[in-house]
Amino acid sequence: MEKVMLFWVFSYRIIQISSSDVSEHDVTLRFRLNGNISLNCNTTNKIIMSWYHQNPDTGRLTLLIYTLYKNYKKYQNHRMRITGKVGTNTASLVITNLTESDSGLYFCGTCVSMYSEMYFNKPIRLVMEDKEDKVHSVTEPPEDVEITASTVAVMLTERVMVFGGVGLAVFVLFLATVIAGGIIHYYGWQKGWTAAKRAGLTD
């Protein structure tokens, strides 16, 4: 029964987190692949603590781990555990063997009971160092290219080829128009001459 109630409480908290914008208030930490990291959370006068993770690609929010009555040893999995001492105001989420999928926002929520309002610490954003470097290398503007005489020559050649093609098309269209006009004029003149000749013969 306790787990069912906790499920509904944490599901409600997920909806609350999803509807809030925390992008301007998070703390950024960088990690290396296969490394370990510790995320701190203030647990002053709280008996329940839960950690959530938001995937940076999908935006999906997942409940990772939670503790009840500060029984830190009971609530842990193969890569994540919560460490802390009873009587202190700080507990930490320890993540080992970090992978790229561990990147994203982490939320620590605490409350005094299952029925009370949950308070969230400042979100923590995890960024993998190698991935961040790749993102920067793509988004950074390219270095200035040295303009040389050969570069200018190539640019001019390309422009001449482009506009030369357009000019050739215009010339062909003009020539076709002239030829068509000449043919029409020729046949018109021939038709008029034939009509005049016939008129002369009948007079």
XYZ file of N, CA and C in Angstrom:
609
model
N 0.830 -1.201 0.000
C 0.000 0.000 0.000
C 0.870 1.258 0.000
N 1.945 1.171 0.746
C 2.858 2.320 0.830
C 3.452 2.638 -0.524
N 3.833 1.595 -1.302
C 4.436 1.811 -2.613
C 3.419 2.391 -3.591
N 2.155 1.956 -3.478
C 1.127 2.499 -4.359
C 0.926 3.987 -4.109
N 0.875 4.365 -2.846
C 0.700 5.771 -2.501
C 1.892 6.596 -2.961
N 3.090 6.045 -2.781
C 4.281 6.758 -3.244
C 4.257 6.931 -4.753
N 3.768 5.906 -5.460
C 3.696 6.000 -6.918
C 2.832 7.172 -7.350
N 1.663 7.330 -6.738
C 0.760 8.426 -7.106
C 1.345 9.773 -6.715
N 2.005 9.821 -5.573
C 2.631 11.077 -5.148
C 3.706 11.496 -6.132
N 4.592 10.567 -6.496
C 5.686 10.904 -7.393
C 5.189 11.173 -8.807
N 4.109 10.494 -9.230
C 3.535 10.775 -10.555
C 2.999 12.195 -10.614
N 2.363 12.637 -9.537
C 1.857 14.008 -9.466
C 3.005 14.999 -9.506
N 4.106 14.667 -8.841
C 5.270 15.565 -8.849
C 5.861 15.660 -10.250
N 5.851 14.552 -10.988
C 6.374 14.573 -12.356
C 5.578 15.535 -13.220
N 4.254 15.528 -13.066
C 3.414 16.468 -13.815
C 3.772 17.902 -13.454
N 4.029 18.160 -12.167
C 4.397 19.505 -11.739
C 5.711 19.934 -12.363
N 6.693 19.039 -12.375
C 7.999 19.385 -12.936
C 7.880 19.632 -14.430
N 7.120 18.786 -15.120
C 6.998 18.907 -16.568
C 6.390 20.231 -16.972
N 5.554 20.813 -16.144
C 4.874 22.057 -16.502
C 5.671 23.299 -16.136
N 6.860 23.107 -15.547
C 7.657 24.265 -15.147
C 8.880 24.401 -16.027
N 9.347 25.627 -16.192
C 10.529 25.888 -17.004
C 11.682 26.212 -16.079
N 12.707 25.350 -16.112
C 13.831 25.540 -15.195
C 15.131 25.746 -15.948
N 15.045 25.981 -17.250
C 16.253 26.069 -18.057
C 17.159 27.217 -17.638
N 16.598 28.256 -17.032
C 17.407 29.415 -16.675
C 17.916 29.346 -15.235
N 17.586 28.280 -14.508
C 17.923 28.236 -13.093
C 18.691 26.975 -12.703
N 19.203 26.255 -13.657
C 19.882 25.008 -13.326
C 21.381 25.218 -13.126
N 21.999 24.235 -12.466
C 23.440 24.210 -12.268
C 24.013 23.161 -13.216
N 25.053 23.495 -13.959
C 25.621 22.584 -14.941
C 26.876 21.911 -14.396
N 26.901 20.590 -14.483
C 28.067 19.790 -14.110
C 28.478 18.956 -15.315
N 29.772 18.796 -15.514
C 30.282 18.022 -16.640
C 30.884 16.714 -16.148
N 30.705 15.688 -16.942
C 31.217 14.377 -16.552
C 31.878 13.693 -17.742
N 32.689 12.707 -17.413
C 33.356 11.909 -18.435
C 32.701 10.541 -18.533
N 32.766 9.972 -19.717
C 32.190 8.660 -19.952
C 32.814 7.631 -19.011
N 31.964 6.788 -18.420
C 32.357 5.727 -17.482
C 32.848 6.257 -16.140
N 32.702 7.551 -15.911
C 33.103 8.121 -14.631
C 31.983 8.041 -13.601
N 32.224 8.656 -12.449
C 31.244 8.704 -11.370
C 30.970 10.163 -10.997
N 29.805 10.412 -10.436
C 29.467 11.768 -10.034
C 28.519 11.721 -8.846
N 28.573 12.784 -8.044
C 27.728 12.886 -6.856
C 26.920 14.174 -6.934
N 25.590 14.060 -6.809
C 24.689 15.212 -6.865
C 24.098 15.435 -5.480
N 24.287 16.615 -4.935
C 23.855 16.903 -3.570
C 22.426 17.437 -3.519
N 21.760 17.156 -2.393
C 20.395 17.609 -2.191
C 20.197 17.991 -0.727
N 19.545 19.101 -0.512
C 19.260 19.576 0.843
C 18.023 18.851 1.384
N 18.190 18.175 2.508
C 17.087 17.387 3.089
C 16.683 17.896 4.465
N 16.876 19.166 4.717
C 16.564 19.734 6.032
C 15.110 19.488 6.418
N 14.913 18.837 7.553
C 13.576 18.572 8.119
C 12.662 17.803 7.167
N 13.248 17.024 6.244
C 12.450 16.234 5.303
C 12.711 14.744 5.549
N 11.670 13.942 5.318
C 11.827 12.500 5.521
C 11.710 11.718 4.205
N 11.279 12.390 3.151
C 11.166 11.731 1.847
C 11.986 12.513 0.833
N 12.749 11.789 0.029
C 13.538 12.424 -1.026
C 13.420 11.582 -2.294
N 13.240 12.239 -3.405
C 13.153 11.543 -4.692
C 13.989 12.276 -5.730
N 14.564 11.502 -6.649
C 15.371 12.064 -7.728
C 14.710 11.744 -9.065
N 14.619 12.773 -9.905
C 14.035 12.629 -11.235
C 15.081 12.986 -12.290
N 14.945 12.367 -13.449
C 15.839 12.659 -14.573
C 15.011 12.994 -15.804
N 15.380 14.102 -16.468
C 14.710 14.495 -17.705
C 15.654 14.307 -18.878
N 15.253 13.456 -19.813
C 16.070 13.186 -20.994
C 16.159 14.429 -21.875
N 17.377 14.850 -22.277
C 17.510 16.092 -23.062
C 16.972 15.966 -24.480
N 16.881 14.757 -25.010
C 16.426 14.571 -26.387
C 14.908 14.428 -26.483
N 14.334 13.620 -25.589
C 12.895 13.348 -25.660
C 12.079 14.203 -24.701
N 12.737 14.764 -23.660
C 12.013 15.532 -22.655
C 11.294 14.655 -21.646
N 11.461 13.356 -21.761
C 10.771 12.429 -20.863
C 11.346 12.511 -19.451
N 10.460 12.531 -18.460
C 10.854 12.632 -17.059
C 10.667 11.276 -16.386
N 11.708 10.826 -15.682
C 11.685 9.503 -15.064
C 12.059 9.596 -13.597
N 11.302 8.881 -12.766
C 11.664 8.767 -11.355
C 12.788 7.753 -11.239
N 13.939 8.198 -10.754
C 15.104 7.330 -10.679
C 15.152 6.519 -9.394
N 15.009 7.220 -8.276
C 15.210 6.584 -6.982
C 14.590 7.467 -5.904
N 14.193 6.878 -4.800
C 13.620 7.660 -3.708
C 13.971 6.999 -2.379
N 13.903 7.785 -1.338
C 14.146 7.264 0.009
C 12.978 7.655 0.907
N 12.742 6.832 1.886
C 11.669 7.086 2.847
C 12.248 6.994 4.249
N 12.006 8.022 5.046
C 12.512 8.087 6.423
C 14.043 8.007 6.461
N 14.688 8.533 5.393
C 16.150 8.600 5.303
C 16.819 7.239 5.447
N 16.133 6.224 4.975
C 16.729 4.890 4.943
C 17.487 4.748 3.626
N 18.680 5.336 3.580
C 19.403 5.462 2.328
C 19.867 4.124 1.762
N 20.217 3.198 2.595
C 20.762 1.926 2.120
C 19.706 1.056 1.447
N 18.463 1.238 1.804
C 17.393 0.392 1.269
C 17.059 0.723 -0.171
N 17.175 1.984 -0.550
C 16.728 2.416 -1.870
C 17.937 2.715 -2.755
N 18.318 1.722 -3.546
C 19.423 1.889 -4.466
C 19.331 0.826 -5.552
N 20.039 1.071 -6.667
C 20.100 0.072 -7.731
C 21.550 -0.153 -8.130
N 21.773 -0.836 -9.249
C 23.124 -1.259 -9.592
C 24.054 -0.099 -9.930
N 23.516 1.042 -10.420
C 24.381 2.179 -10.759
C 24.111 3.415 -9.934
N 23.031 3.449 -9.231
C 22.659 4.644 -8.472
C 22.382 4.293 -7.018
N 22.845 5.176 -6.167
C 22.565 4.999 -4.738
C 22.533 6.365 -4.069
N 21.885 6.428 -2.947
C 21.818 7.669 -2.187
C 22.655 7.495 -0.928
N 23.518 8.446 -0.701
C 24.389 8.399 0.469
C 24.096 9.590 1.376
N 24.285 9.418 2.629
C 24.063 10.476 3.601
C 24.015 9.901 4.997
N 24.076 10.761 5.965
C 24.035 10.341 7.356
C 22.788 10.897 8.025
N 22.170 10.060 8.810
C 20.989 10.493 9.541
C 21.390 11.608 10.500
N 20.616 12.663 10.519
C 20.929 13.796 11.378
C 21.572 14.937 10.640
N 22.024 14.675 9.391
C 22.611 15.750 8.582
C 21.551 16.319 7.652
N 21.871 17.456 7.039
C 20.909 18.145 6.176
C 21.185 17.948 4.687
N 22.113 17.062 4.368
C 22.477 16.856 2.969
C 22.575 15.366 2.667
N 22.037 14.992 1.520
C 22.186 13.635 1.002
C 22.573 13.742 -0.468
N 23.203 12.720 -0.987
C 23.720 12.793 -2.355
C 23.258 11.598 -3.174
N 22.985 11.890 -4.445
C 22.734 10.832 -5.421
C 24.062 10.530 -6.107
N 24.518 9.302 -5.982
C 25.785 8.883 -6.590
C 25.472 8.014 -7.803
N 26.006 8.420 -8.945
C 25.820 7.670 -10.194
C 27.177 7.167 -10.644
N 27.285 5.881 -10.892
C 28.558 5.274 -11.316
C 28.455 4.816 -12.768
N 29.628 4.630 -13.386
C 29.703 4.165 -14.775
C 28.800 5.007 -15.688
N 29.020 6.291 -15.666
C 28.175 7.221 -16.422
C 28.215 6.945 -17.921
N 27.064 7.073 -18.552
C 26.933 6.914 -19.994
C 26.347 8.182 -20.595
N 26.301 8.240 -21.920
C 25.760 9.419 -22.593
C 24.290 9.627 -22.244
N 23.563 8.534 -22.008
C 22.144 8.640 -21.672
C 21.905 9.268 -20.310
N 22.958 9.414 -19.504
C 22.815 10.059 -18.191
C 22.807 11.577 -18.293
N 23.051 12.107 -19.484
C 23.000 13.554 -19.672
C 21.569 14.042 -19.462
N 21.432 15.306 -19.080
C 20.107 15.883 -18.906
C 19.942 16.555 -17.562
N 18.704 16.886 -17.230
C 18.387 17.576 -15.989
C 18.022 16.586 -14.886
N 18.503 16.897 -13.675
C 18.189 16.089 -12.494
C 17.497 16.975 -11.464
N 16.396 16.467 -10.933
C 15.611 17.192 -9.939
C 15.588 16.397 -8.638
N 15.862 17.081 -7.553
C 15.757 16.470 -6.233
C 14.555 17.086 -5.515
N 13.589 16.245 -5.167
C 12.404 16.717 -4.459
C 12.345 16.133 -3.061
N 11.975 16.949 -2.093
C 11.880 16.495 -0.701
C 10.557 16.966 -0.099
N 10.055 16.205 0.856
C 8.836 16.600 1.558
C 8.818 15.961 2.940
N 7.972 16.477 3.820
C 7.935 16.006 5.205
C 7.014 14.794 5.367
N 6.105 14.570 4.384
C 5.231 13.399 4.411
C 4.700 13.156 3.004
N 4.027 12.014 2.826
C 3.487 11.684 1.516
C 2.339 12.597 1.116
N 1.781 13.313 2.041
C 0.620 14.158 1.775
C 0.971 15.645 1.727
N 2.223 15.977 1.957
C 2.632 17.388 1.993
C 3.218 17.807 0.655
N 3.390 19.092 0.503
C 3.963 19.643 -0.729
C 5.425 19.275 -0.839
N 5.836 18.953 -2.056
C 7.235 18.588 -2.289
C 8.019 19.828 -2.701
N 9.189 19.982 -2.105
C 10.075 21.105 -2.414
C 11.234 20.595 -3.263
N 11.562 21.372 -4.279
C 12.617 20.956 -5.203
C 13.837 21.861 -5.055
N 14.984 21.211 -4.986
C 16.243 21.938 -4.999
C 16.488 22.473 -6.410
N 17.518 23.293 -6.546
C 17.864 23.820 -7.866
C 18.252 22.659 -8.781
N 17.673 22.585 -9.982
C 17.973 21.479 -10.908
C 19.453 21.430 -11.255
N 19.932 20.235 -11.534
C 21.333 20.022 -11.910
C 21.359 19.441 -13.319
N 22.097 20.100 -14.194
C 22.216 19.626 -15.574
C 23.559 18.905 -15.752
N 23.505 17.661 -16.212
C 24.718 16.900 -16.487
C 25.003 16.933 -17.983
N 26.241 17.271 -18.331
C 26.650 17.349 -19.723
C 27.927 16.533 -19.888
N 27.910 15.616 -20.839
C 29.106 14.831 -21.104
C 30.129 15.695 -21.832
N 31.358 15.700 -21.351
C 32.375 16.615 -21.885
C 32.635 16.402 -23.363
N 32.810 15.164 -23.797
C 33.112 14.899 -25.202
C 31.977 15.351 -26.101
N 30.744 15.090 -25.693
C 29.590 15.465 -26.497
C 29.486 16.976 -26.587
N 29.777 17.685 -25.496
C 29.707 19.145 -25.506
C 30.725 19.716 -26.477
N 31.941 19.109 -26.521
C 32.963 19.585 -27.441
C 32.512 19.416 -28.885
N 31.841 18.287 -29.192
C 31.362 18.065 -30.551
C 30.305 19.077 -30.934
N 29.422 19.391 -29.991
C 28.380 20.383 -30.265
C 28.990 21.735 -30.558
N 30.003 22.126 -29.762
C 30.661 23.410 -29.987
C 31.344 23.443 -31.352
N 31.986 22.327 -31.743
C 32.715 22.311 -32.994
C 31.781 22.475 -34.181
N 30.514 22.057 -34.019
C 29.551 22.183 -35.101
C 28.939 23.574 -35.129
N 28.668 24.125 -33.955
C 27.949 25.394 -33.890
C 28.864 26.609 -34.003
N 30.154 26.436 -33.737
C 31.050 27.578 -33.821
C 31.176 28.028 -35.267
N 31.244 29.340 -35.509
C 31.372 29.823 -36.887
C 32.708 29.428 -37.484
N 32.777 29.170 -38.799
C 34.036 28.785 -39.434
C 35.050 29.908 -39.396
N 36.314 29.507 -39.444
C 37.377 30.505 -39.435
C 37.360 31.285 -40.743
N 37.916 32.510 -40.687
C 37.966 33.342 -41.887
C 38.823 32.671 -42.947
N 38.343 32.666 -44.190
C 39.070 32.074 -45.304
C 39.899 33.152 -45.980
N 41.157 32.859 -46.229
C 42.034 33.831 -46.868
C 41.646 33.984 -48.337
N 41.408 35.216 -48.762
C 41.039 35.501 -50.147
C 42.312 35.768 -50.934
N 42.571 34.913 -51.921
C 43.758 35.061 -52.759
C 43.329 35.336 -54.189
N 44.318 35.604 -55.051
C 44.028 35.881 -56.457
C 43.388 34.671 -57.121
N 43.878 33.475 -56.789
C 43.312 32.268 -57.388
C 41.864 32.071 -56.958
N 41.575 32.402 -55.680
C 40.198 32.288 -55.193
C 39.280 33.222 -55.950
N 39.736 34.459 -56.152
C 38.938 35.435 -56.903
C 38.723 34.955 -58.331
N 39.771 34.381 -58.939
C 39.651 33.890 -60.307
C 38.607 32.793 -60.415
N 38.616 31.884 -59.464
C 37.623 30.805 -59.460
C 36.223 31.355 -59.303
N 36.067 32.334 -58.395
C 34.745 32.939 -58.185
C 34.254 33.607 -59.453
N 35.133 34.347 -60.144
C 34.752 35.020 -61.374
C 34.402 34.014 -62.462
N 35.178 32.927 -62.530
C 34.905 31.894 -63.536
C 33.530 31.284 -63.329
N 33.211 31.002 -62.059
C 31.900 30.432 -61.758
C 30.781 31.387 -62.152
N 30.968 32.680 -61.853
C 29.945 33.656 -62.199
C 29.779 33.761 -63.721
N 30.907 33.753 -64.463
C 30.835 33.835 -65.930
C 30.093 32.636 -66.490
N 30.364 31.450 -65.915
C 29.698 30.240 -66.394
C 28.199 30.309 -66.136
N 27.839 30.793 -64.959
C 26.418 30.883 -64.622
C 25.708 31.875 -65.518
N 26.248 33.103 -65.532
C 25.594 34.133 -66.318
C 25.785 33.909 -67.817
N 26.890 33.216 -68.201
C 27.084 32.878 -69.605
C 25.995 31.939 -70.084
N 25.614 30.986 -69.239
C 24.531 30.073 -69.588
C 23.226 30.809 -69.769
N 22.955 31.760 -68.884
C 21.735 32.559 -69.004
C 21.770 33.393 -70.277
N 22.934 33.991 -70.544
C 23.068 34.810 -71.758
C 22.869 33.990 -73.022
N 23.391 32.760 -73.001
C 23.233 31.891 -74.164
C 21.759 31.554 -74.397
N 21.069 31.304 -73.339
C 19.639 30.995 -73.464
C 18.870 32.181 -74.025
N 19.193 33.386 -73.548
C 18.533 34.598 -74.057
C 18.832 34.787 -75.532
N 20.104 34.533 -75.913
C 20.486 34.692 -77.317
C 19.740 33.707 -78.208
N 19.622 32.453 -77.771
C 18.909 31.442 -78.558
C 17.442 31.834 -78.715
N 16.843 32.339 -77.606
C 15.443 32.761 -77.671
C 15.270 33.919 -78.645
N 16.223 34.863 -78.620
C 16.158 36.007 -79.540
C 16.306 35.555 -80.989
N 17.245 34.625 -81.214
C 17.468 34.127 -82.576
C 16.244 33.383 -83.091
N 15.639 32.579 -82.219
C 14.439 31.845 -82.635
C 13.299 32.799 -82.981
N 13.194 33.882 -82.197
C 12.143 34.869 -82.456
C 12.362 35.553 -83.808
N 13.630 35.894 -84.095
C 13.948 36.545 -85.363
C 13.644 35.619 -86.533
N 14.049 34.360 -86.405
C 13.811 33.396 -87.489
C 12.317 33.191 -87.712
N 11.577 33.039 -86.597
C 10.127 32.844 -86.724
C 9.479 34.071 -87.370
N 9.951 35.261 -86.964
C 9.411 36.484 -87.556
C 9.704 36.565 -89.050
N 10.919 36.140 -89.430
C 11.287 36.157 -90.848
C 10.439 35.212 -91.671
N 10.200 34.021 -91.087
C 9.382 33.042 -91.811
C 7.961 33.564 -91.998
N 7.415 34.132 -90.913
C 6.055 34.685 -91.000
C 5.994 35.815 -92.019
N 7.012 36.673 -91.994
C 7.060 37.792 -92.944
C 7.160 37.288 -94.373
N 7.971 36.217 -94.582
C 8.175 35.675 -95.925
C 6.876 35.115 -96.481
N 6.215 34.298 -95.618
C 4.972 33.709 -96.094
C 3.890 34.777 -96.295
N 3.892 35.793 -95.460
C 2.931 36.877 -95.635
C 3.185 37.651 -96.913
N 4.450 37.917 -97.163
C 4.796 38.643 -98.395
C 4.453 37.828 -99.613
N 4.753 36.495 -99.579
C 4.467 35.607 -100.718
C 2.966 35.518 -100.953
N 2.195 35.459 -99.881
C 0.746 35.379 -100.021
C 0.196 36.668 -100.630
N 0.741 37.804 -100.180
C 0.299 39.089 -100.734
C 0.680 39.241 -102.209
N 1.868 38.793 -102.566
C 2.312 38.867 -103.958
C 1.440 38.008 -104.855
N 1.069 36.818 -104.368
C 0.225 35.927 -105.164
C -1.149 36.544 -105.357
N -1.670 37.145 -104.278
C -2.990 37.776 -104.390
C -2.962 38.953 -105.356
N -1.878 39.739 -105.332
C -1.761 40.892 -106.225
C -1.634 40.443 -107.674
N -0.911 39.347 -107.887
C -0.706 38.826 -109.231
C -2.022 38.363 -109.831
N -2.802 37.685 -108.999
C -4.099 37.218 -109.467
C -5.022 38.397 -109.782
N -4.941 39.421 -108.939
C -5.780 40.593 -109.187
C -5.403 41.264 -110.504
N -4.101 41.285 -110.855
C -3.650 41.899 -112.096
C -4.099 41.123 -113.309
N -4.158 39.815 -113.124
C -4.569 38.989 -114.255
C -6.051 39.121 -114.550
N -6.814 39.391 -113.552
C -8.262 39.489 -113.742
C -8.696 40.846 -114.252
N -7.836 41.839 -114.125
C -8.218 43.191 -114.561
C -8.254 43.281 -116.088
